[in-house]
Short mmCIF file of C-alpha atoms in Angstrom, two decimals:
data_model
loop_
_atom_site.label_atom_id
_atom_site.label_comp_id
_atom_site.label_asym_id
_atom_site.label_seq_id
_atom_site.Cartn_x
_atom_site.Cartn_y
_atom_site.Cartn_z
CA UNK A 60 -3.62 -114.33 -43.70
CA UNK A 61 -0.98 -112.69 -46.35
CA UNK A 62 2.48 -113.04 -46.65
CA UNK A 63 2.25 -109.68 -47.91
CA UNK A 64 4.93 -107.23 -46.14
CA UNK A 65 3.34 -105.44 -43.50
CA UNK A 66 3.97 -101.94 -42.43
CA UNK A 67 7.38 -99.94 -41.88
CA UNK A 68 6.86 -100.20 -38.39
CA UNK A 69 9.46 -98.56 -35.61
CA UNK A 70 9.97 -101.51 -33.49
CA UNK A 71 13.02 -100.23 -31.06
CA UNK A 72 10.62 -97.34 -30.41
CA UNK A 73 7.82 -99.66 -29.75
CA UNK A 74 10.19 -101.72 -27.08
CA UNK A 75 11.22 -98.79 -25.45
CA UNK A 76 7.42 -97.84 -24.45
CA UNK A 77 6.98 -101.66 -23.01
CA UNK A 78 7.41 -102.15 -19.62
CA UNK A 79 9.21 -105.74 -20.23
CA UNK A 80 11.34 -107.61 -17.81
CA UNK A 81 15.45 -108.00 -19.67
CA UNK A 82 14.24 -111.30 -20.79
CA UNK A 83 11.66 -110.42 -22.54
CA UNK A 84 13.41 -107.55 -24.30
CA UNK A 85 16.00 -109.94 -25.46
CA UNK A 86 13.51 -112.56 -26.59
CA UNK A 87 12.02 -109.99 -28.75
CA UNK A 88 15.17 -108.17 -29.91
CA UNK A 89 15.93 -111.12 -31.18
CA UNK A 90 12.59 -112.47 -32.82
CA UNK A 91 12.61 -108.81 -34.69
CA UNK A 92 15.88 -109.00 -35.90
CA UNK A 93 15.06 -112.82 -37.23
CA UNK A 94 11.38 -111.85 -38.60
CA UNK A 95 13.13 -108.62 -40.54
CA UNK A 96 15.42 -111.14 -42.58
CA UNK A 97 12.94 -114.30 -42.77
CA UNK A 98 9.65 -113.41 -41.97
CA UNK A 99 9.60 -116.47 -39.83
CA UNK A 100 5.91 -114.92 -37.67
CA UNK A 101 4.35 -114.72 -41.20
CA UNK A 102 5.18 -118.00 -41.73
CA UNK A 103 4.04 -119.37 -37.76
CA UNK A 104 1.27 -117.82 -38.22
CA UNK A 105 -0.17 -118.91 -41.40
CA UNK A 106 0.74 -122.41 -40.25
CA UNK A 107 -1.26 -121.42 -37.19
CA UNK A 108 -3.71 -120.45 -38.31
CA UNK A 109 -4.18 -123.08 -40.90
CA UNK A 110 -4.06 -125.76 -38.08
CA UNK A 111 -6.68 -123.85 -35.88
CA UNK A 112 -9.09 -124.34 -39.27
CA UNK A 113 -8.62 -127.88 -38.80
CA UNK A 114 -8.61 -128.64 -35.07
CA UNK A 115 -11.73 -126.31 -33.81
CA UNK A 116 -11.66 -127.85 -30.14
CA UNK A 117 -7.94 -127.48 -29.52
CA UNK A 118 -7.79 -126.35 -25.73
CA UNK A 119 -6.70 -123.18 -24.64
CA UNK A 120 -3.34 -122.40 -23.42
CA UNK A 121 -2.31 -121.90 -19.62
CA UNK A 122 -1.86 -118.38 -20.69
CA UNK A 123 -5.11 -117.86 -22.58
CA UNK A 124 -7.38 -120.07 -20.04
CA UNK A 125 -6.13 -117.92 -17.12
CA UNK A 126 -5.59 -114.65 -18.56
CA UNK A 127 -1.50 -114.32 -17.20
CA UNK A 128 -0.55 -111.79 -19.68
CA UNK A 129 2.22 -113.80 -21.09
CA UNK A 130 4.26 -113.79 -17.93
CA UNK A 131 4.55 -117.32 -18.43
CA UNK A 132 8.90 -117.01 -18.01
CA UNK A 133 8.11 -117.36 -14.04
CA UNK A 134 6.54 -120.69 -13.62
CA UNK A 135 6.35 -122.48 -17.25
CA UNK A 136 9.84 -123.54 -16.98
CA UNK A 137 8.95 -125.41 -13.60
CA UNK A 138 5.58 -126.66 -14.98
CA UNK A 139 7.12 -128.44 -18.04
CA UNK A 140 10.53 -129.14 -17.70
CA UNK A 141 11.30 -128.93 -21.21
CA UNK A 142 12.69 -125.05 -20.81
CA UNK A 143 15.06 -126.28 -18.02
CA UNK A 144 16.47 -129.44 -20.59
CA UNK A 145 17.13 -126.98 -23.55
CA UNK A 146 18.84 -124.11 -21.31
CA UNK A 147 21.54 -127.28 -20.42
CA UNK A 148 21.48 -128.46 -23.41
CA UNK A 149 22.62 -124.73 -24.56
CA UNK A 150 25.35 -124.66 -21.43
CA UNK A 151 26.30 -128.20 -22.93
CA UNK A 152 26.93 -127.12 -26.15
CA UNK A 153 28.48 -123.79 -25.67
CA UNK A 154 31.27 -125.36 -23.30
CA UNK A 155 31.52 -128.95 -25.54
CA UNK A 156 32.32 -126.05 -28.23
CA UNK A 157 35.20 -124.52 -26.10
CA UNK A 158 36.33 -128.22 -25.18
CA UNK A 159 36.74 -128.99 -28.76
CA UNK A 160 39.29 -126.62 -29.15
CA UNK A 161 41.88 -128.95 -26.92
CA UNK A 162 40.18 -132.62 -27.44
CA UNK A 163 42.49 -135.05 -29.43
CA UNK A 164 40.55 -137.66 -30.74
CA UNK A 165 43.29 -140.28 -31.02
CA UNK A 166 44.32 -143.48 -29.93
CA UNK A 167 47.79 -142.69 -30.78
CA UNK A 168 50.33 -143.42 -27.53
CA UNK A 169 49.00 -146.50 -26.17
CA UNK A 170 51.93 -149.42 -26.68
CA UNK A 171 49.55 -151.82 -24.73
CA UNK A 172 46.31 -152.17 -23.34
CA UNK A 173 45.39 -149.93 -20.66
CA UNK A 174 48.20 -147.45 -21.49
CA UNK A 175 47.01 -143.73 -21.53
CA UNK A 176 45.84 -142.39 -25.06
CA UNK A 177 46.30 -139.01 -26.54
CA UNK A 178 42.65 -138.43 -26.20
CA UNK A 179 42.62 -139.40 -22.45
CA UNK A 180 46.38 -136.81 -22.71
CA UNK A 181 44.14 -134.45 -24.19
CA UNK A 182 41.85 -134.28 -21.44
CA UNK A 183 44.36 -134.34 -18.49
CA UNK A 184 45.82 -131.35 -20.08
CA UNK A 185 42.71 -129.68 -20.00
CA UNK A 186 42.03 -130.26 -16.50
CA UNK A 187 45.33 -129.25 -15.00
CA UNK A 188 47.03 -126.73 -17.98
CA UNK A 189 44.30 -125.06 -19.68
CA UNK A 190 43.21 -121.93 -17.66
CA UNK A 191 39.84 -122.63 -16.23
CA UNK A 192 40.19 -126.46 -18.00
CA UNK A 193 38.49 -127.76 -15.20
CA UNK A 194 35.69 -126.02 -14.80
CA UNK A 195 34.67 -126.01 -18.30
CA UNK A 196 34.78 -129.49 -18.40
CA UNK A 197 32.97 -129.84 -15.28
CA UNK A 198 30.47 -127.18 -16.49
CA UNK A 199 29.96 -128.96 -19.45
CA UNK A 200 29.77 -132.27 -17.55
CA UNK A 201 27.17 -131.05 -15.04
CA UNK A 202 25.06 -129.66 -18.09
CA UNK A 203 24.54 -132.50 -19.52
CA UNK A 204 23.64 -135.18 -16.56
CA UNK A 205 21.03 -132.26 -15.52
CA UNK A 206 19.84 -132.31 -19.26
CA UNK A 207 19.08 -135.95 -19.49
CA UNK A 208 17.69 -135.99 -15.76
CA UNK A 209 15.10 -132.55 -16.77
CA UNK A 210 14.20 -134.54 -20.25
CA UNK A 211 13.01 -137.72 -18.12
CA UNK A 212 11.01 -135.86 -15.35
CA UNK A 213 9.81 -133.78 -18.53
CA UNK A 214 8.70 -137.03 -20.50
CA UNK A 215 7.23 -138.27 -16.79
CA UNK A 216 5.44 -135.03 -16.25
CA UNK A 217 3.78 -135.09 -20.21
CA UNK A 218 3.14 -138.67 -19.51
CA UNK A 219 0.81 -138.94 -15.92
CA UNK A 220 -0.95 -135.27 -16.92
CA UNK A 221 -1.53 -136.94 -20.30
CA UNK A 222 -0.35 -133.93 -22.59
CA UNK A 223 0.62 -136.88 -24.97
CA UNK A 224 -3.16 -137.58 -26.15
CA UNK A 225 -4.84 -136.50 -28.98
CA UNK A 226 -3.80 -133.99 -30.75
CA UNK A 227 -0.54 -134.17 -29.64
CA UNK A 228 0.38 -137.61 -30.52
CA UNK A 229 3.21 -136.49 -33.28
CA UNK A 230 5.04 -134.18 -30.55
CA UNK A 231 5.08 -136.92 -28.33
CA UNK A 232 6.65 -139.31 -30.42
CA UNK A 233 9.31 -136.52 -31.30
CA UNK A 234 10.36 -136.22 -27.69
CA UNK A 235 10.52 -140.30 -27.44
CA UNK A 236 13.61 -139.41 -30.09
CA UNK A 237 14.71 -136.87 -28.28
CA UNK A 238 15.15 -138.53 -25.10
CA UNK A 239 16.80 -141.54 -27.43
CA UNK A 240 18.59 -139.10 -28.86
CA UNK A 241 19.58 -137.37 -25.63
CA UNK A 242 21.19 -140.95 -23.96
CA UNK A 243 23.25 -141.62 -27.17
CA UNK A 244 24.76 -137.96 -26.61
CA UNK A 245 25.83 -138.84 -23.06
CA UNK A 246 26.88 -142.31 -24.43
CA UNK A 247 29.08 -140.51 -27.18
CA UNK A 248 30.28 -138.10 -24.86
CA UNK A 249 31.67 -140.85 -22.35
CA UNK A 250 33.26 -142.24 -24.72
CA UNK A 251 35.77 -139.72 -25.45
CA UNK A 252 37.84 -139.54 -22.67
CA UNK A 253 39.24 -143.08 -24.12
CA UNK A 254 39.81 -144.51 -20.66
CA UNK A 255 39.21 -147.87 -19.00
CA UNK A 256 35.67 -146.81 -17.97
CA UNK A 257 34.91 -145.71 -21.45
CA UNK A 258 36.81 -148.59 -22.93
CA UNK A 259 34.19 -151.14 -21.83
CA UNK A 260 31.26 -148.60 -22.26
CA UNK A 261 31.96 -148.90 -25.67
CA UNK A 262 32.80 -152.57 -25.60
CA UNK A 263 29.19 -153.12 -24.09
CA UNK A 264 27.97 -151.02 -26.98
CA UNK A 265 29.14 -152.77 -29.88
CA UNK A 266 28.17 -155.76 -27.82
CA UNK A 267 24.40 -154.10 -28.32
CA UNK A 268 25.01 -153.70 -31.64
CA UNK A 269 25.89 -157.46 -32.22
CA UNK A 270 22.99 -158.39 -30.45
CA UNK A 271 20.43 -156.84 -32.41
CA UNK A 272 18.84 -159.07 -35.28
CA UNK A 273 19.22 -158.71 -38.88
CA UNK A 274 21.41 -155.48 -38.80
CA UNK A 275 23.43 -155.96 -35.87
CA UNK A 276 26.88 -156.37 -37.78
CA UNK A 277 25.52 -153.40 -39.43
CA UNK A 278 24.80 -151.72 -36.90
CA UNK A 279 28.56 -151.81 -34.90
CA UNK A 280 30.34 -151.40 -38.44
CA UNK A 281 28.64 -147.92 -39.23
CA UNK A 282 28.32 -146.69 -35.26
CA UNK A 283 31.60 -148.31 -33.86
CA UNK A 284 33.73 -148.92 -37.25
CA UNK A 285 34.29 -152.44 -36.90
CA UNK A 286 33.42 -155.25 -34.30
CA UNK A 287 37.02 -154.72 -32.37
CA UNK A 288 37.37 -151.14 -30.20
CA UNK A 289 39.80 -149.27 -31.64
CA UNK A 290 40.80 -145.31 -34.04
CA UNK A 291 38.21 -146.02 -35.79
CA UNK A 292 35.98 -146.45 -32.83
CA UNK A 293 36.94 -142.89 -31.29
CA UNK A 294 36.53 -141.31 -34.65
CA UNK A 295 33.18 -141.94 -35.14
CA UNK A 296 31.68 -141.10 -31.54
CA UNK A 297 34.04 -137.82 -31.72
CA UNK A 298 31.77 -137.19 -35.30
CA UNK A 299 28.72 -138.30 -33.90
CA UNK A 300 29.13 -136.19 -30.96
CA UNK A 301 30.37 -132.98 -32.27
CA UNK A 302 28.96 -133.02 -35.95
CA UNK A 303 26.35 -135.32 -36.22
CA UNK A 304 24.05 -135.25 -32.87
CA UNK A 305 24.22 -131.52 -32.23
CA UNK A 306 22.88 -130.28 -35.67
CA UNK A 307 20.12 -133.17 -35.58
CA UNK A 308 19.45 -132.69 -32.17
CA UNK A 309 19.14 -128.77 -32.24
CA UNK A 310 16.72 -129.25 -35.33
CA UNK A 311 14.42 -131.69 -33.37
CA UNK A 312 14.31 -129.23 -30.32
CA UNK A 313 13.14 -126.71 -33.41
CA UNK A 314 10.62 -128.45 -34.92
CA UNK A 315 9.28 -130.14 -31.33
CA UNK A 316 9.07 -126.21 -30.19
CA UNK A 317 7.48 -125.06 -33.02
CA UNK A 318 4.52 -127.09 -32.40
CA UNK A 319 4.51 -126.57 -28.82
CA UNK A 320 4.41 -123.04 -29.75
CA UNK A 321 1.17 -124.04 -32.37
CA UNK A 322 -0.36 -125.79 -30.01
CA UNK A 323 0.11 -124.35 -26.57
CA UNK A 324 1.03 -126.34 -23.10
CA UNK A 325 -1.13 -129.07 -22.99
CA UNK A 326 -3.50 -128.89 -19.81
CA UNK A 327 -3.83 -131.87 -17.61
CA UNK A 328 -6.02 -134.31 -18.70
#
Protein backbone atom coordinates (compact mmCIF):
# COMPACT_ATOMS: atom_id res chain seq x y z
CA UNK A 1 0.00 0.00 0.00
CA UNK A 2 1.35 3.70 -1.09
CA UNK A 3 0.21 6.90 -0.27
CA UNK A 4 1.48 7.69 -3.54
CA UNK A 5 -1.21 9.76 -5.72
CA UNK A 6 -2.95 7.53 -7.89
CA UNK A 7 -4.15 8.18 -11.34
CA UNK A 8 -6.03 11.34 -12.90
CA UNK A 9 -9.01 9.43 -12.95
CA UNK A 10 -12.60 10.89 -14.42
CA UNK A 11 -14.77 10.06 -11.58
CA UNK A 12 -18.22 12.02 -12.61
CA UNK A 13 -17.80 10.03 -15.82
CA UNK A 14 -17.28 6.89 -13.94
CA UNK A 15 -20.71 7.64 -11.78
CA UNK A 16 -22.59 8.35 -14.65
CA UNK A 17 -21.94 4.66 -16.16
CA UNK A 18 -23.11 3.12 -12.54
CA UNK A 19 -26.38 2.06 -12.22
CA UNK A 20 -26.59 3.40 -8.40
CA UNK A 21 -29.69 4.08 -6.43
CA UNK A 22 -29.68 8.47 -5.38
CA UNK A 23 -28.18 7.35 -2.20
CA UNK A 24 -25.53 5.85 -3.29
CA UNK A 25 -24.61 8.57 -5.78
CA UNK A 26 -24.63 11.02 -2.99
CA UNK A 27 -22.60 8.84 -0.65
CA UNK A 28 -20.00 8.75 -3.24
CA UNK A 29 -20.21 12.32 -4.55
CA UNK A 30 -19.40 13.09 -1.44
CA UNK A 31 -16.54 10.54 -0.44
CA UNK A 32 -14.81 11.85 -3.93
CA UNK A 33 -15.05 15.26 -3.23
CA UNK A 34 -13.53 14.48 0.53
CA UNK A 35 -10.76 11.87 -0.82
CA UNK A 36 -9.68 14.70 -3.65
CA UNK A 37 -8.78 17.21 -0.72
CA UNK A 38 -7.62 14.59 2.10
CA UNK A 39 -6.99 11.43 0.73
CA UNK A 40 -8.95 10.07 3.60
CA UNK A 41 -9.40 6.09 1.44
CA UNK A 42 -5.55 6.14 1.27
CA UNK A 43 -5.42 6.61 4.65
CA UNK A 44 -8.59 3.78 5.59
CA UNK A 45 -7.03 1.69 3.72
CA UNK A 46 -3.55 1.52 4.83
CA UNK A 47 -5.00 1.35 8.33
CA UNK A 48 -6.97 -1.54 6.88
CA UNK A 49 -4.93 -3.16 5.67
CA UNK A 50 -2.40 -2.93 8.40
CA UNK A 51 -5.05 -4.36 10.86
CA UNK A 52 -5.97 -7.32 8.48
CA UNK A 53 -1.89 -8.21 8.88
CA UNK A 54 -2.54 -8.49 12.41
CA UNK A 55 -5.96 -10.10 12.91
CA UNK A 56 -5.81 -13.08 10.10
CA UNK A 57 -9.20 -14.72 11.39
CA UNK A 58 -11.28 -11.56 11.47
CA UNK A 59 -14.80 -12.79 10.12
CA UNK A 60 -16.21 -11.77 7.05
CA UNK A 61 -18.69 -9.11 6.64
CA UNK A 62 -22.57 -9.64 6.02
CA UNK A 63 -21.75 -8.28 2.67
CA UNK A 64 -18.70 -10.38 1.86
CA UNK A 65 -20.10 -13.78 3.57
CA UNK A 66 -23.25 -13.51 1.41
CA UNK A 67 -22.14 -11.96 -1.65
CA UNK A 68 -25.05 -8.76 -1.53
CA UNK A 69 -23.15 -6.53 -3.74
CA UNK A 70 -23.02 -3.75 -1.29
CA UNK A 71 -26.74 -3.19 -1.25
CA UNK A 72 -26.43 -3.25 2.32
CA UNK A 73 -28.59 0.56 2.56
CA UNK A 74 -31.88 -1.81 2.53
CA UNK A 75 -31.65 -3.89 5.59
CA UNK A 76 -28.28 -2.87 7.58
CA UNK A 77 -29.97 0.02 9.06
CA UNK A 78 -32.70 -2.42 10.57
CA UNK A 79 -30.07 -5.09 11.46
CA UNK A 80 -27.92 -2.73 13.62
CA UNK A 81 -29.63 0.11 14.74
CA UNK A 82 -26.74 2.25 14.87
CA UNK A 83 -27.65 3.92 11.20
CA UNK A 84 -31.17 4.75 12.54
CA UNK A 85 -29.43 6.59 16.02
CA UNK A 86 -26.98 8.74 13.88
CA UNK A 87 -29.70 9.81 11.11
CA UNK A 88 -31.64 11.42 14.54
CA UNK A 89 -28.89 12.39 15.90
CA UNK A 90 -28.28 14.44 12.44
CA UNK A 91 -32.26 15.66 12.53
CA UNK A 92 -31.30 16.59 16.25
CA UNK A 93 -28.61 18.62 15.48
CA UNK A 94 -29.66 20.32 12.36
CA UNK A 95 -32.97 21.65 14.13
CA UNK A 96 -31.06 22.25 17.86
CA UNK A 97 -28.91 24.48 15.28
CA UNK A 98 -32.02 26.45 14.01
CA UNK A 99 -33.35 26.55 17.75
CA UNK A 100 -30.26 28.26 18.81
CA UNK A 101 -30.92 31.07 16.83
CA UNK A 102 -34.04 32.16 19.32
CA UNK A 103 -32.90 30.29 22.76
CA UNK A 104 -32.04 32.82 25.60
CA UNK A 105 -30.08 31.21 28.02
CA UNK A 106 -30.97 33.41 30.99
CA UNK A 107 -32.41 33.42 34.21
CA UNK A 108 -33.04 37.01 33.95
CA UNK A 109 -37.06 37.90 34.79
CA UNK A 110 -37.78 35.68 37.57
CA UNK A 111 -38.54 38.10 40.88
CA UNK A 112 -39.36 34.81 42.80
CA UNK A 113 -39.31 31.28 42.62
CA UNK A 114 -41.36 29.70 40.10
CA UNK A 115 -41.73 32.93 38.08
CA UNK A 116 -41.17 32.42 34.25
CA UNK A 117 -37.47 33.00 33.01
CA UNK A 118 -36.28 34.51 29.83
CA UNK A 119 -35.08 31.16 28.75
CA UNK A 120 -38.51 29.48 29.45
CA UNK A 121 -39.79 33.36 27.40
CA UNK A 122 -37.49 32.29 24.87
CA UNK A 123 -39.06 29.13 24.21
CA UNK A 124 -42.78 30.20 24.40
CA UNK A 125 -41.91 32.61 21.75
CA UNK A 126 -40.70 30.01 19.67
CA UNK A 127 -43.61 27.90 19.93
CA UNK A 128 -46.32 30.42 19.26
CA UNK A 129 -44.29 33.54 17.19
CA UNK A 130 -41.60 32.00 15.30
CA UNK A 131 -42.97 30.66 11.92
CA UNK A 132 -42.90 26.95 12.07
CA UNK A 133 -41.46 27.41 16.03
CA UNK A 134 -43.34 24.55 16.89
CA UNK A 135 -42.55 22.12 14.78
CA UNK A 136 -38.93 22.61 14.87
CA UNK A 137 -38.91 22.24 18.34
CA UNK A 138 -41.03 19.28 18.23
CA UNK A 139 -38.87 17.92 15.36
CA UNK A 140 -35.98 18.38 17.25
CA UNK A 141 -37.66 16.95 20.37
CA UNK A 142 -38.88 13.77 18.65
CA UNK A 143 -35.23 13.31 17.20
CA UNK A 144 -33.73 12.99 20.04
CA UNK A 145 -36.09 10.59 22.37
CA UNK A 146 -35.94 8.24 19.07
CA UNK A 147 -32.04 8.68 19.22
CA UNK A 148 -31.55 7.54 22.72
CA UNK A 149 -34.39 4.78 22.33
CA UNK A 150 -32.38 3.35 18.66
CA UNK A 151 -28.85 3.64 20.74
CA UNK A 152 -30.34 1.24 23.58
CA UNK A 153 -32.04 -1.41 21.29
CA UNK A 154 -28.62 -0.90 19.30
CA UNK A 155 -26.40 -1.59 22.50
CA UNK A 156 -29.20 -4.60 23.27
CA UNK A 157 -28.93 -5.95 19.80
CA UNK A 158 -24.63 -5.86 19.91
CA UNK A 159 -25.04 -7.26 23.31
CA UNK A 160 -27.37 -10.84 23.03
CA UNK A 161 -25.71 -11.48 19.24
CA UNK A 162 -22.40 -10.89 21.04
CA UNK A 163 -20.77 -8.45 18.38
CA UNK A 164 -19.02 -7.06 21.59
CA UNK A 165 -16.40 -10.10 21.86
CA UNK A 166 -13.12 -10.32 20.76
CA UNK A 167 -11.91 -8.29 18.54
CA UNK A 168 -14.26 -5.82 19.07
CA UNK A 169 -13.86 -5.14 22.66
CA UNK A 170 -12.48 -1.31 22.10
CA UNK A 171 -15.71 -0.42 19.88
CA UNK A 172 -17.77 -1.68 22.44
CA UNK A 173 -16.53 0.22 25.16
CA UNK A 174 -16.79 3.39 22.81
CA UNK A 175 -20.51 2.93 22.40
CA UNK A 176 -20.84 2.37 26.44
CA UNK A 177 -19.67 6.36 26.16
CA UNK A 178 -21.76 7.00 23.66
CA UNK A 179 -24.85 5.87 25.14
CA UNK A 180 -23.43 7.85 28.50
CA UNK A 181 -22.83 10.41 26.42
CA UNK A 182 -26.17 10.25 24.62
CA UNK A 183 -28.38 10.51 28.25
CA UNK A 184 -26.30 13.55 29.41
CA UNK A 185 -27.40 15.24 25.95
CA UNK A 186 -31.08 14.64 26.72
CA UNK A 187 -30.28 15.63 30.38
CA UNK A 188 -28.66 18.99 29.08
CA UNK A 189 -31.25 19.50 26.70
CA UNK A 190 -34.13 19.33 29.43
CA UNK A 191 -32.63 21.52 31.18
CA UNK A 192 -32.97 24.46 29.06
CA UNK A 193 -36.36 25.23 28.97
CA UNK A 194 -35.63 26.55 32.75
CA UNK A 195 -39.03 25.46 34.01
CA UNK A 196 -40.33 23.75 37.14
CA UNK A 197 -39.82 20.30 35.55
CA UNK A 198 -36.32 21.17 34.60
CA UNK A 199 -35.77 23.06 37.80
CA UNK A 200 -35.73 19.88 39.90
CA UNK A 201 -34.11 17.77 37.03
CA UNK A 202 -31.29 19.74 37.66
CA UNK A 203 -31.73 19.93 41.39
CA UNK A 204 -31.63 15.97 41.35
CA UNK A 205 -28.48 16.35 39.31
CA UNK A 206 -26.33 18.32 41.39
CA UNK A 207 -27.84 16.17 44.09
CA UNK A 208 -25.82 13.21 41.98
CA UNK A 209 -23.04 15.16 41.89
CA UNK A 210 -22.91 15.63 45.77
CA UNK A 211 -23.34 12.16 46.18
CA UNK A 212 -20.49 10.87 44.45
CA UNK A 213 -17.25 10.26 46.64
CA UNK A 214 -14.10 12.11 46.58
CA UNK A 215 -15.05 14.53 43.66
CA UNK A 216 -18.55 15.10 44.20
CA UNK A 217 -18.23 18.93 45.20
CA UNK A 218 -16.14 18.80 42.19
CA UNK A 219 -18.14 17.39 40.27
CA UNK A 220 -21.50 19.96 40.71
CA UNK A 221 -18.99 23.05 40.79
CA UNK A 222 -17.55 22.36 37.18
CA UNK A 223 -21.03 20.65 35.64
CA UNK A 224 -23.67 22.81 37.58
CA UNK A 225 -21.44 26.00 38.70
CA UNK A 226 -22.02 25.85 42.22
CA UNK A 227 -24.06 23.60 44.72
CA UNK A 228 -27.29 26.15 44.54
CA UNK A 229 -29.39 26.12 40.89
CA UNK A 230 -29.05 29.17 39.46
CA UNK A 231 -27.23 31.63 35.84
CA UNK A 232 -24.58 29.89 36.32
CA UNK A 233 -26.38 26.62 36.26
CA UNK A 234 -28.15 27.40 32.76
CA UNK A 235 -24.90 28.61 31.37
CA UNK A 236 -23.08 25.69 31.58
CA UNK A 237 -25.75 23.01 30.31
CA UNK A 238 -26.53 25.70 27.38
CA UNK A 239 -22.32 25.19 26.71
CA UNK A 240 -22.36 21.70 27.31
CA UNK A 241 -25.20 21.21 25.07
CA UNK A 242 -24.48 23.32 22.15
CA UNK A 243 -20.54 23.53 22.26
CA UNK A 244 -19.25 20.94 24.20
CA UNK A 245 -21.37 17.53 23.61
CA UNK A 246 -21.99 17.97 19.89
CA UNK A 247 -18.30 18.33 18.73
CA UNK A 248 -17.28 15.38 21.21
CA UNK A 249 -20.10 13.47 20.41
CA UNK A 250 -19.88 13.80 16.51
CA UNK A 251 -16.08 12.79 16.87
CA UNK A 252 -16.94 9.56 18.85
CA UNK A 253 -19.66 8.59 16.19
CA UNK A 254 -16.35 9.16 13.75
CA UNK A 255 -13.96 7.23 15.24
CA UNK A 256 -16.69 4.32 16.49
CA UNK A 257 -17.62 4.26 12.51
CA UNK A 258 -14.38 4.13 11.35
CA UNK A 259 -13.74 0.91 12.92
CA UNK A 260 -17.01 -0.46 12.16
CA UNK A 261 -16.08 0.34 8.73
CA UNK A 262 -12.38 -1.68 9.47
CA UNK A 263 -13.92 -4.27 10.83
CA UNK A 264 -17.24 -5.02 9.24
CA UNK A 265 -20.81 -5.88 11.09
CA UNK A 266 -20.05 -8.28 13.50
CA UNK A 267 -21.97 -11.68 12.79
CA UNK A 268 -23.87 -13.31 15.54
CA UNK A 269 -22.00 -15.21 17.74
Amino acid sequence: MSLKKQDEMDHNAWLKKQDLTVIETAFLTTLIWLDKRLRIVDYLELLETMYYRANLQMPKSHTEQYDLDNKFWYWYPLYSLGSLSIIAYLVAAITGALLGFYYSPSTAGAAAQGDPTAAYDSLVMIMTDVQFGYMLRSIHKWAAQFMTAAVFLHMLRVYFTGSYKEPREVNWVLGVVLIALTLFFGFSGYVLPWKQLSFWAAQIGVEMALATPIIGEWAAQLVFGGFTLGQATLVRMYILHVFVLPFVVTGLIALHVGIVWVQGIAEPH
